């Protein structure tokens, strides 16, 4: 069932699995404000029955990043150009970037598990979109890169926190400051990728992973994701307490179900 198909984004739902597809392979799924709004809308339209969301890009590249039209004086039709944004009031600029970031935040919701299926280029905004997901399965030809600094910008689409969390501060700084490519072997070795497969096996590997994620009861998975997501910000004693509270909720629910 197709729930959304606009501005380079298509959302389909098959029972407990939703698929969000970037649908502009002719431009290597380059991103624009319209695409970001469509991605945010996809998150809002997810049915409550969905447990796993797969993010993929059509064609040879997952996403080559920001459409360079953003840097032209005219920008995108009906949108402020990046040059105009830089000339505007700071409060308006902050609000606009916050709106763009909404496309990248909902993938981390505790009630879903998100998987990025990444092939070819995942550059800049494309890299950050892949980083927005809980898990990444990548093809052997994947090329991650954070190119914002080469344009005189910084990564601002919520990718810096997961990148540091996955690979550590020093490697994250080096990746961002140099803008170099991270290929499949390094991605798997450093934790950027959960799994590397040949390109023709990408869809099958993602389907297998989605099926495995659906095997456990939903509430147990939700509680576990919340525990793990918050662990880095908690002390050991705080994490112990969070585990006790979560387990208490699960045991009460199981006891109630057995009555």
CSV table of N, CA and C in Angstrom, one decimal, residues 23 48 79 186 214 230:
chain,number,residue,atom,x,y,z
A,23,UNK,N,13.3,8.5,-4.7
A,23,UNK,CA,12.9,8.1,-6.0
A,23,UNK,C,13.4,9.0,-7.1
A,48,UNK,N,0.2,3.0,13.0
A,48,UNK,CA,0.7,2.4,14.3
A,48,UNK,C,1.1,1.0,14.3
A,79,UNK,N,11.6,28.5,-2.6
A,79,UNK,CA,12.4,28.2,-1.4
A,79,UNK,C,13.4,29.3,-1.3
A,186,UNK,N,35.9,-0.5,6.0
A,186,UNK,CA,36.1,0.4,7.2
A,186,UNK,C,34.8,0.7,7.8
A,214,UNK,N,11.4,-8.5,13.8
A,214,UNK,CA,10.0,-8.7,14.1
A,214,UNK,C,9.7,-9.9,14.9
A,230,UNK,N,19.4,5.3,25.7
A,230,UNK,CA,19.7,6.3,26.8
A,230,UNK,C,20.9,5.9,27.6
